[in-house]
Every structure is written in C-alpha cells, then in structure tokens.
C-alpha cells in the first residue's frame, strides 16, 4: 500500500488489522458506531470459499449498525459438493446455521433435472432468512474458465441500497448472471413447469432488458389490481417496489418506465402525494400513488 501511494493515510483513515474477520469485526462495528449517527458503511467480505464468515456475525452487523451494506462472495457450488449426511453437524455448516434437518432437506432435492439449481435456490432462501437482511440480490458471478457458481450477495436493510446495486449490475453488464425469470417473482421454482424453461441465460444485456420490460408490463396491472382491492388511496410506488424487488433483476428505472407506459395506455393513474394526477410527468416519485381508473380501455391488460 505504501508503494501505491497510500502510506500517509495508514493509521489515519486506512487501518490494517492482521486477524480473522470474526476477530476484527466487533472493533470495526464499534468504530463505525462511534463516528456518528449516519453509520453508512460497506463490508466487502471477499472470502475464498463459503465458511469464513459466520451468519451470526452478519446478523450482528445488520442489527448494530444503522446503514450497513454487505457484499459477500460465496462459493455456492463448493458448498453443495460439501453437503453430505456425515458432514451435517460440522463446524463449517453450523457457522451457516445449517442444521442436520436443513442439510437433509437440501440433499433430498439431489435428483432429476436441474437439481443443482434447486439446491442453490434453497440455499439462497436460507441465507436471506438466517442473515436477517431485509433487502438482498440473487446474482451470480459467471466464470468463463469454470462452470462452478459463485454468488456475489448484496445484503442490506434499505430499499435504496438494493436498487442501486441492481442498477450497477445492469450498468456494468460483464460477468454477472441471474438464475431466474425476467420479471417480478423471478426466483422459486414451480414443479408444474419444466425447470429448464426458467434457466435461460440472463446476462443483464439488451435481450435481458427487453424480456424484463415485457414481463413487468404483463405483471404490473394484476399486482396493482390485487393491492388496490378495498383501498381507495391506491398503491404507493415505494410499497410496490420494496415489497417485490428482492427476487428480481427489475430496478426502479425499469419499473418507472413501465408504469409510465401503462399510464399512457390508460391502464392506471399516477397521483402525487398531494393528490394531483400526473398524466404526463416523466418522473415518478417514491411517494406517488397508483390508482386503477374506474373505466379501463377496451384492451385492458386485466381482461
């Protein structure tokens, strides 16, 4: 770091600690808490495999700091290969809160076509529930040299942080994949469908963007209709996004563009927080409300 010109900052705003992350974490958290009330912080936990960071540590970060974001690399395929009944109570698996019954449930998926994707999906749900992250991304690092999957997991407690991470994947568009559908509710597998239909290459390119927009424009009217039942005030945009953003590659930009299209087609009204309709506005605010008109078009997407 001295050779690269950072020598003057060592001990000032760059601090080096020679220890495991588990040992260093309590002091790091204390430093962040002592710096002020905002407590914005980014933890980039670039572990080699999958067992260097315990889920209890991630929970403590998310619970004890106000605005943390965690980027965690996770060798999910290496973990899948490690899973056996004999190893069910190993220290490494217990560090991930994987109990014997969790391991057994995952191993039961190990048959038929697409079993590895099913186990990945089960592990992803496990990571989200056991870390306690309110917002998260399900995106994979795609290696051109290897067929083994790595996750780049983004965990946070804020909708905005999750949205910015999603936008970053679309903007960079290099080695990241999404193993799921193109619209909302894109993760989770329906046993009544051919699993291979949902495993198309999704590389955050122009084709993926077009598929995402098509899926969202089809889904939104039904989602808004279901949420509007008995609610004359309509559905708040932030409520729509925050409640559905985790299992999808959809960002606020994609959502806004499709909401404007539905408005222009007469499928919905966009109303400001002050109660004023926005029939031609190019921007949609988080506190805008989405209201279905009493008389929809002849070709309404709601049928």
mmCIF file of C-alpha atoms in Angstrom:
data_model
loop_
_atom_site.group_PDB
_atom_site.id
_atom_site.type_symbol
_atom_site.label_atom_id
_atom_site.label_comp_id
_atom_site.label_asym_id
_atom_site.label_seq_id
_atom_site.Cartn_x
_atom_site.Cartn_y
_atom_site.Cartn_z
ATOM 1 C CA UNK A 1 0.000 0.000 0.000
ATOM 2 C CA UNK A 2 2.937 2.335 0.649
ATOM 3 C CA UNK A 3 4.287 1.626 -2.847
ATOM 4 C CA UNK A 4 0.890 2.536 -4.293
ATOM 5 C CA UNK A 5 0.884 5.905 -2.525
ATOM 6 C CA UNK A 6 -1.344 5.195 0.481
ATOM 7 C CA UNK A 7 1.389 5.434 3.119
ATOM 8 C CA UNK A 8 0.267 8.822 4.513
ATOM 9 C CA UNK A 9 -3.255 7.515 5.098
ATOM 10 C CA UNK A 10 -2.288 4.434 7.094
ATOM 11 C CA UNK A 11 -3.450 4.920 10.659
ATOM 12 C CA UNK A 12 -5.491 7.986 9.664
ATOM 13 C CA UNK A 13 -8.397 6.763 7.548
ATOM 14 C CA UNK A 14 -6.964 3.400 6.480
ATOM 15 C CA UNK A 15 -6.442 0.861 9.240
ATOM 16 C CA UNK A 16 -4.810 -2.522 8.763
ATOM 17 C CA UNK A 17 -5.638 -5.435 11.041
ATOM 18 C CA UNK A 18 -3.884 -8.783 10.814
ATOM 19 C CA UNK A 19 -6.533 -11.174 12.114
ATOM 20 C CA UNK A 20 -9.546 -13.143 11.010
ATOM 21 C CA UNK A 21 -12.631 -11.131 10.165
ATOM 22 C CA UNK A 22 -14.518 -12.777 13.020
ATOM 23 C CA UNK A 23 -11.922 -11.470 15.486
ATOM 24 C CA UNK A 24 -11.742 -7.994 13.938
ATOM 25 C CA UNK A 25 -15.477 -7.414 13.422
ATOM 26 C CA UNK A 26 -16.503 -6.233 16.941
ATOM 27 C CA UNK A 27 -13.865 -3.479 16.887
ATOM 28 C CA UNK A 28 -14.852 -2.443 13.348
ATOM 29 C CA UNK A 29 -18.515 -2.206 14.331
ATOM 30 C CA UNK A 30 -17.616 -0.146 17.414
ATOM 31 C CA UNK A 31 -15.559 2.279 15.291
ATOM 32 C CA UNK A 32 -18.449 2.785 12.859
ATOM 33 C CA UNK A 33 -20.959 3.357 15.656
ATOM 34 C CA UNK A 34 -18.644 5.905 17.293
ATOM 35 C CA UNK A 35 -18.231 8.002 14.133
ATOM 36 C CA UNK A 36 -21.753 9.437 14.024
ATOM 37 C CA UNK A 37 -25.442 8.789 13.543
ATOM 38 C CA UNK A 38 -25.498 8.007 9.796
ATOM 39 C CA UNK A 39 -23.204 4.965 10.174
ATOM 40 C CA UNK A 40 -23.060 4.345 6.429
ATOM 41 C CA UNK A 41 -20.644 1.511 5.831
ATOM 42 C CA UNK A 42 -19.720 -1.096 3.250
ATOM 43 C CA UNK A 43 -18.377 -4.510 4.241
ATOM 44 C CA UNK A 44 -16.730 -6.283 1.304
ATOM 45 C CA UNK A 45 -16.216 -9.826 2.564
ATOM 46 C CA UNK A 46 -14.294 -11.495 -0.248
ATOM 47 C CA UNK A 47 -13.907 -14.971 1.190
ATOM 48 C CA UNK A 48 -12.194 -17.715 -0.779
ATOM 49 C CA UNK A 49 -14.893 -20.320 -0.164
ATOM 50 C CA UNK A 50 -18.091 -20.216 1.891
ATOM 51 C CA UNK A 51 -17.211 -20.785 5.571
ATOM 52 C CA UNK A 52 -15.021 -17.839 6.650
ATOM 53 C CA UNK A 53 -17.894 -15.578 7.762
ATOM 54 C CA UNK A 54 -20.486 -16.810 10.237
ATOM 55 C CA UNK A 55 -24.105 -15.797 9.760
ATOM 56 C CA UNK A 56 -24.300 -14.676 13.388
ATOM 57 C CA UNK A 57 -21.638 -12.074 12.542
ATOM 58 C CA UNK A 58 -23.623 -10.817 9.550
ATOM 59 C CA UNK A 59 -26.745 -10.566 11.704
ATOM 60 C CA UNK A 60 -24.866 -8.514 14.283
ATOM 61 C CA UNK A 61 -23.632 -6.100 11.588
ATOM 62 C CA UNK A 62 -27.140 -5.600 10.214
ATOM 63 C CA UNK A 63 -28.624 -5.215 13.706
ATOM 64 C CA UNK A 64 -25.991 -2.994 15.338
ATOM 65 C CA UNK A 65 -25.251 -0.510 12.525
ATOM 66 C CA UNK A 66 -27.868 1.804 11.027
ATOM 67 C CA UNK A 67 -26.889 1.822 7.351
ATOM 68 C CA UNK A 68 -24.606 -1.094 6.528
ATOM 69 C CA UNK A 69 -24.260 -2.827 3.187
ATOM 70 C CA UNK A 70 -22.573 -6.202 2.938
ATOM 71 C CA UNK A 71 -21.037 -7.642 -0.213
ATOM 72 C CA UNK A 72 -20.279 -11.308 0.368
ATOM 73 C CA UNK A 73 -18.681 -13.675 -2.126
ATOM 74 C CA UNK A 74 -19.973 -17.189 -1.582
ATOM 75 C CA UNK A 75 -18.796 -20.363 -3.348
ATOM 76 C CA UNK A 76 -22.222 -21.942 -3.514
ATOM 77 C CA UNK A 77 -21.268 -24.878 -5.760
ATOM 78 C CA UNK A 78 -18.366 -25.768 -3.447
ATOM 79 C CA UNK A 79 -20.819 -25.825 -0.549
ATOM 80 C CA UNK A 80 -23.224 -28.050 -2.487
ATOM 81 C CA UNK A 81 -20.404 -30.511 -3.167
ATOM 82 C CA UNK A 82 -19.539 -30.491 0.542
ATOM 83 C CA UNK A 83 -23.077 -31.346 1.674
ATOM 84 C CA UNK A 84 -23.430 -34.906 2.963
ATOM 85 C CA UNK A 85 -25.271 -36.519 5.861
ATOM 86 C CA UNK A 86 -21.937 -37.345 7.519
ATOM 87 C CA UNK A 87 -20.895 -33.695 7.483
ATOM 88 C CA UNK A 88 -24.264 -32.371 8.630
ATOM 89 C CA UNK A 89 -23.019 -31.259 12.044
ATOM 90 C CA UNK A 90 -19.587 -29.995 11.031
ATOM 91 C CA UNK A 91 -18.411 -26.677 12.458
ATOM 92 C CA UNK A 92 -18.383 -25.104 8.995
ATOM 93 C CA UNK A 93 -22.057 -25.885 8.329
ATOM 94 C CA UNK A 94 -23.101 -24.819 11.827
ATOM 95 C CA UNK A 95 -21.455 -21.465 11.100
ATOM 96 C CA UNK A 96 -24.048 -21.062 8.337
ATOM 97 C CA UNK A 97 -26.870 -22.094 10.694
ATOM 98 C CA UNK A 98 -27.344 -25.267 8.645
ATOM 99 C CA UNK A 99 -28.698 -27.905 11.000
ATOM 100 C CA UNK A 100 -28.973 -31.616 10.207
ATOM 101 C CA UNK A 101 -32.598 -31.255 9.089
ATOM 102 C CA UNK A 102 -31.634 -28.363 6.761
ATOM 103 C CA UNK A 103 -28.905 -30.459 5.142
ATOM 104 C CA UNK A 104 -31.255 -33.417 4.766
ATOM 105 C CA UNK A 105 -33.900 -31.249 3.079
ATOM 106 C CA UNK A 106 -31.337 -29.925 0.591
ATOM 107 C CA UNK A 107 -29.973 -33.373 -0.182
ATOM 108 C CA UNK A 108 -33.490 -34.621 -0.929
ATOM 109 C CA UNK A 109 -33.505 -32.229 -3.906
ATOM 110 C CA UNK A 110 -30.497 -34.028 -5.397
ATOM 111 C CA UNK A 111 -32.308 -35.954 -8.111
ATOM 112 C CA UNK A 112 -33.776 -35.330 -11.551
ATOM 113 C CA UNK A 113 -33.017 -32.498 -13.959
ATOM 114 C CA UNK A 114 -31.867 -29.176 -12.575
ATOM 115 C CA UNK A 115 -31.242 -30.404 -9.036
ATOM 116 C CA UNK A 116 -28.228 -28.128 -8.561
ATOM 117 C CA UNK A 117 -30.345 -25.057 -9.323
ATOM 118 C CA UNK A 118 -32.995 -26.243 -6.878
ATOM 119 C CA UNK A 119 -30.406 -26.597 -4.118
ATOM 120 C CA UNK A 120 -28.966 -23.169 -4.963
ATOM 121 C CA UNK A 121 -32.451 -21.726 -4.635
ATOM 122 C CA UNK A 122 -32.945 -23.424 -1.264
ATOM 123 C CA UNK A 123 -29.582 -22.184 -0.014
ATOM 124 C CA UNK A 124 -30.345 -18.669 -1.185
ATOM 125 C CA UNK A 125 -33.573 -18.623 0.807
ATOM 126 C CA UNK A 126 -31.626 -19.942 3.785
ATOM 127 C CA UNK A 127 -29.020 -17.161 3.507
ATOM 128 C CA UNK A 128 -31.688 -14.471 3.402
ATOM 129 C CA UNK A 129 -33.662 -15.825 6.340
ATOM 130 C CA UNK A 130 -30.687 -16.568 8.599
ATOM 131 C CA UNK A 131 -28.802 -13.314 7.980
ATOM 132 C CA UNK A 132 -31.952 -11.267 8.534
ATOM 133 C CA UNK A 133 -31.288 -8.970 5.561
ATOM 134 C CA UNK A 134 -34.455 -7.123 4.515
ATOM 135 C CA UNK A 135 -33.076 -6.485 1.038
ATOM 136 C CA UNK A 136 -30.732 -8.649 -0.997
ATOM 137 C CA UNK A 137 -29.672 -9.639 -4.534
ATOM 138 C CA UNK A 138 -29.632 -13.138 -6.050
ATOM 139 C CA UNK A 139 -26.943 -12.618 -8.684
ATOM 140 C CA UNK A 140 -24.142 -14.974 -9.681
ATOM 141 C CA UNK A 141 -20.577 -14.400 -10.798
ATOM 142 C CA UNK A 142 -20.241 -16.166 -14.151
ATOM 143 C CA UNK A 143 -16.755 -17.530 -14.726
ATOM 144 C CA UNK A 144 -15.588 -18.147 -18.296
ATOM 145 C CA UNK A 145 -12.911 -20.546 -17.001
ATOM 146 C CA UNK A 146 -15.106 -22.619 -14.705
ATOM 147 C CA UNK A 147 -18.649 -23.938 -14.629
ATOM 148 C CA UNK A 148 -18.805 -23.548 -10.848
ATOM 149 C CA UNK A 149 -21.075 -20.832 -9.486
ATOM 150 C CA UNK A 150 -20.107 -18.046 -7.104
ATOM 151 C CA UNK A 151 -22.599 -15.682 -5.562
ATOM 152 C CA UNK A 152 -21.954 -12.001 -5.090
ATOM 153 C CA UNK A 153 -24.524 -11.460 -2.353
ATOM 154 C CA UNK A 154 -25.548 -7.914 -1.509
ATOM 155 C CA UNK A 155 -27.281 -7.672 1.872
ATOM 156 C CA UNK A 156 -28.738 -4.501 3.368
ATOM 157 C CA UNK A 157 -31.616 -3.045 5.321
ATOM 158 C CA UNK A 158 -32.621 -0.353 2.830
ATOM 159 C CA UNK A 159 -34.559 -0.323 -0.412
ATOM 160 C CA UNK A 160 -32.359 2.360 -1.969
ATOM 161 C CA UNK A 161 -29.176 0.366 -1.409
ATOM 162 C CA UNK A 162 -30.713 -2.666 -3.053
ATOM 163 C CA UNK A 163 -31.921 -0.627 -6.022
ATOM 164 C CA UNK A 164 -28.507 0.949 -6.600
ATOM 165 C CA UNK A 165 -26.892 -2.492 -6.553
ATOM 166 C CA UNK A 166 -29.370 -3.707 -9.167
ATOM 167 C CA UNK A 167 -28.621 -0.707 -11.374
ATOM 168 C CA UNK A 168 -24.907 -1.437 -11.049
ATOM 169 C CA UNK A 169 -25.357 -4.958 -12.416
ATOM 170 C CA UNK A 170 -27.192 -3.582 -15.462
ATOM 171 C CA UNK A 171 -24.644 -0.799 -15.991
ATOM 172 C CA UNK A 172 -21.523 -2.988 -15.743
ATOM 173 C CA UNK A 173 -23.005 -5.933 -17.674
ATOM 174 C CA UNK A 174 -19.933 -8.152 -17.641
ATOM 175 C CA UNK A 175 -19.690 -11.375 -15.634
ATOM 176 C CA UNK A 176 -22.962 -11.442 -13.687
ATOM 177 C CA UNK A 177 -25.905 -13.768 -14.188
ATOM 178 C CA UNK A 178 -29.384 -14.059 -12.741
ATOM 179 C CA UNK A 179 -30.699 -17.634 -12.440
ATOM 180 C CA UNK A 180 -34.395 -16.986 -12.714
ATOM 181 C CA UNK A 181 -37.133 -15.286 -14.696
ATOM 182 C CA UNK A 182 -37.103 -11.782 -16.134
ATOM 183 C CA UNK A 183 -39.803 -10.014 -14.120
ATOM 184 C CA UNK A 184 -41.062 -9.853 -10.559
ATOM 185 C CA UNK A 185 -41.297 -13.077 -8.509
ATOM 186 C CA UNK A 186 -38.424 -14.392 -10.637
ATOM 187 C CA UNK A 187 -36.959 -16.856 -8.130
ATOM 188 C CA UNK A 188 -38.507 -20.024 -6.806
ATOM 189 C CA UNK A 189 -39.369 -22.974 -8.982
ATOM 190 C CA UNK A 190 -42.798 -24.243 -9.946
ATOM 191 C CA UNK A 191 -42.821 -28.073 -10.005
ATOM 192 C CA UNK A 192 -45.626 -27.972 -12.560
ATOM 193 C CA UNK A 193 -43.336 -26.315 -15.124
ATOM 194 C CA UNK A 194 -40.310 -27.564 -17.000
ATOM 195 C CA UNK A 195 -37.401 -26.285 -14.910
ATOM 196 C CA UNK A 196 -35.282 -25.680 -17.986
ATOM 197 C CA UNK A 197 -37.742 -23.024 -19.219
ATOM 198 C CA UNK A 198 -36.683 -20.751 -16.356
ATOM 199 C CA UNK A 199 -32.948 -21.246 -16.808
ATOM 200 C CA UNK A 200 -32.376 -19.125 -19.898
ATOM 201 C CA UNK A 201 -29.167 -17.114 -19.967
ATOM 202 C CA UNK A 202 -29.829 -13.805 -18.195
ATOM 203 C CA UNK A 203 -26.712 -11.691 -18.557
ATOM 204 C CA UNK A 204 -28.061 -8.143 -17.962
ATOM 205 C CA UNK A 205 -27.785 -7.353 -21.680
ATOM 206 C CA UNK A 206 -30.231 -5.787 -24.144
ATOM 207 C CA UNK A 207 -32.113 -9.054 -24.601
ATOM 208 C CA UNK A 208 -32.493 -9.454 -20.825
ATOM 209 C CA UNK A 209 -33.691 -5.843 -20.583
ATOM 210 C CA UNK A 210 -36.361 -6.404 -23.232
ATOM 211 C CA UNK A 211 -37.525 -9.604 -21.522
ATOM 212 C CA UNK A 212 -37.673 -7.817 -18.166
ATOM 213 C CA UNK A 213 -39.744 -4.945 -19.549
ATOM 214 C CA UNK A 214 -42.143 -7.362 -21.265
ATOM 215 C CA UNK A 215 -42.581 -9.408 -18.085
ATOM 216 C CA UNK A 216 -43.127 -6.338 -15.897
ATOM 217 C CA UNK A 217 -45.687 -4.748 -18.225
ATOM 218 C CA UNK A 218 -47.645 -8.013 -18.089
ATOM 219 C CA UNK A 219 -47.391 -8.421 -14.302
ATOM 220 C CA UNK A 220 -47.948 -4.869 -13.057
ATOM 221 C CA UNK A 221 -51.693 -4.447 -13.798
ATOM 222 C CA UNK A 222 -52.537 -7.612 -11.852
ATOM 223 C CA UNK A 223 -50.226 -6.685 -8.963
ATOM 224 C CA UNK A 224 -51.717 -3.193 -8.711
ATOM 225 C CA UNK A 225 -55.258 -4.544 -9.060
ATOM 226 C CA UNK A 226 -54.683 -7.039 -6.237
ATOM 227 C CA UNK A 227 -53.189 -4.343 -3.990
ATOM 228 C CA UNK A 228 -55.978 -1.856 -4.769
ATOM 229 C CA UNK A 229 -58.769 -4.098 -3.542
ATOM 230 C CA UNK A 230 -60.632 -2.135 -0.874
ATOM 231 C CA UNK A 231 -58.031 0.666 -0.882
ATOM 232 C CA UNK A 232 -59.330 3.877 -2.434
ATOM 233 C CA UNK A 233 -55.986 5.575 -1.824
ATOM 234 C CA UNK A 234 -54.130 3.388 -4.293
ATOM 235 C CA UNK A 235 -50.764 1.678 -4.042
ATOM 236 C CA UNK A 236 -47.667 3.716 -3.149
ATOM 237 C CA UNK A 237 -44.797 3.245 -5.625
ATOM 238 C CA UNK A 238 -42.263 2.577 -2.885
ATOM 239 C CA UNK A 239 -44.552 -0.040 -1.359
ATOM 240 C CA UNK A 240 -44.837 -1.770 -4.744
ATOM 241 C CA UNK A 241 -41.079 -1.795 -5.325
ATOM 242 C CA UNK A 242 -39.847 -2.559 -1.800
ATOM 243 C CA UNK A 243 -42.306 -5.426 -1.447
ATOM 244 C CA UNK A 244 -41.222 -7.123 -4.671
ATOM 245 C CA UNK A 245 -37.644 -6.114 -5.505
ATOM 246 C CA UNK A 246 -35.598 -8.849 -3.839
ATOM 247 C CA UNK A 247 -36.230 -11.826 -6.105
ATOM 248 C CA UNK A 248 -35.922 -9.944 -9.364
ATOM 249 C CA UNK A 249 -33.498 -8.154 -11.675
ATOM 250 C CA UNK A 250 -36.043 -5.321 -12.000
ATOM 251 C CA UNK A 251 -34.810 -1.886 -10.885
ATOM 252 C CA UNK A 252 -36.704 1.332 -10.168
ATOM 253 C CA UNK A 253 -35.762 2.557 -13.671
ATOM 254 C CA UNK A 254 -37.434 -0.431 -15.339
ATOM 255 C CA UNK A 255 -40.435 -0.134 -13.024
ATOM 256 C CA UNK A 256 -40.872 3.596 -13.728
ATOM 257 C CA UNK A 257 -40.681 3.182 -17.493
ATOM 258 C CA UNK A 258 -43.370 0.500 -17.473
ATOM 259 C CA UNK A 259 -45.608 2.454 -15.094
ATOM 260 C CA UNK A 260 -45.477 5.433 -17.472
ATOM 261 C CA UNK A 261 -46.357 3.147 -20.370
ATOM 262 C CA UNK A 262 -49.374 1.754 -18.506
ATOM 263 C CA UNK A 263 -50.460 5.288 -17.621
ATOM 264 C CA UNK A 264 -50.184 6.397 -21.249
ATOM 265 C CA UNK A 265 -52.286 3.385 -22.294
ATOM 266 C CA UNK A 266 -54.992 4.403 -19.817
ATOM 267 C CA UNK A 267 -54.435 1.361 -17.592
ATOM 268 C CA UNK A 268 -53.705 3.345 -14.425
ATOM 269 C CA UNK A 269 -53.489 6.840 -12.945
ATOM 270 C CA UNK A 270 -50.395 8.177 -11.201
ATOM 271 C CA UNK A 271 -51.286 10.592 -8.403
ATOM 272 C CA UNK A 272 -48.844 12.675 -6.366
ATOM 273 C CA UNK A 273 -48.684 12.635 -2.582
ATOM 274 C CA UNK A 274 -50.643 15.932 -2.665
ATOM 275 C CA UNK A 275 -53.472 14.255 -4.586
ATOM 276 C CA UNK A 276 -52.722 15.753 -8.025
ATOM 277 C CA UNK A 277 -52.894 13.493 -11.045
ATOM 278 C CA UNK A 278 -49.690 13.279 -13.122
ATOM 279 C CA UNK A 279 -50.923 12.487 -16.642
ATOM 280 C CA UNK A 280 -47.735 13.474 -18.481
ATOM 281 C CA UNK A 281 -44.980 13.599 -15.850
ATOM 282 C CA UNK A 282 -41.703 11.995 -16.957
ATOM 283 C CA UNK A 283 -40.552 11.276 -13.403
ATOM 284 C CA UNK A 284 -42.304 9.093 -10.855
ATOM 285 C CA UNK A 285 -41.699 9.763 -7.150
ATOM 286 C CA UNK A 286 -41.454 7.071 -4.492
ATOM 287 C CA UNK A 287 -44.493 8.537 -2.688
ATOM 288 C CA UNK A 288 -46.697 8.696 -5.806
ATOM 289 C CA UNK A 289 -49.804 6.522 -5.733
ATOM 290 C CA UNK A 290 -51.002 4.115 -8.399
ATOM 291 C CA UNK A 291 -54.766 4.020 -8.900
ATOM 292 C CA UNK A 292 -56.714 1.938 -11.387
ATOM 293 C CA UNK A 293 -59.255 4.028 -13.352
ATOM 294 C CA UNK A 294 -62.900 3.062 -12.967
ATOM 295 C CA UNK A 295 -63.212 2.735 -16.744
ATOM 296 C CA UNK A 296 -60.291 0.960 -18.328
ATOM 297 C CA UNK A 297 -59.507 0.708 -22.023
ATOM 298 C CA UNK A 298 -61.238 -1.792 -24.301
ATOM 299 C CA UNK A 299 -57.990 -3.775 -24.492
ATOM 300 C CA UNK A 300 -57.244 -3.666 -20.791
ATOM 301 C CA UNK A 301 -54.439 -5.965 -19.637
ATOM 302 C CA UNK A 302 -56.687 -7.045 -16.757
ATOM 303 C CA UNK A 303 -59.107 -8.663 -19.175
#
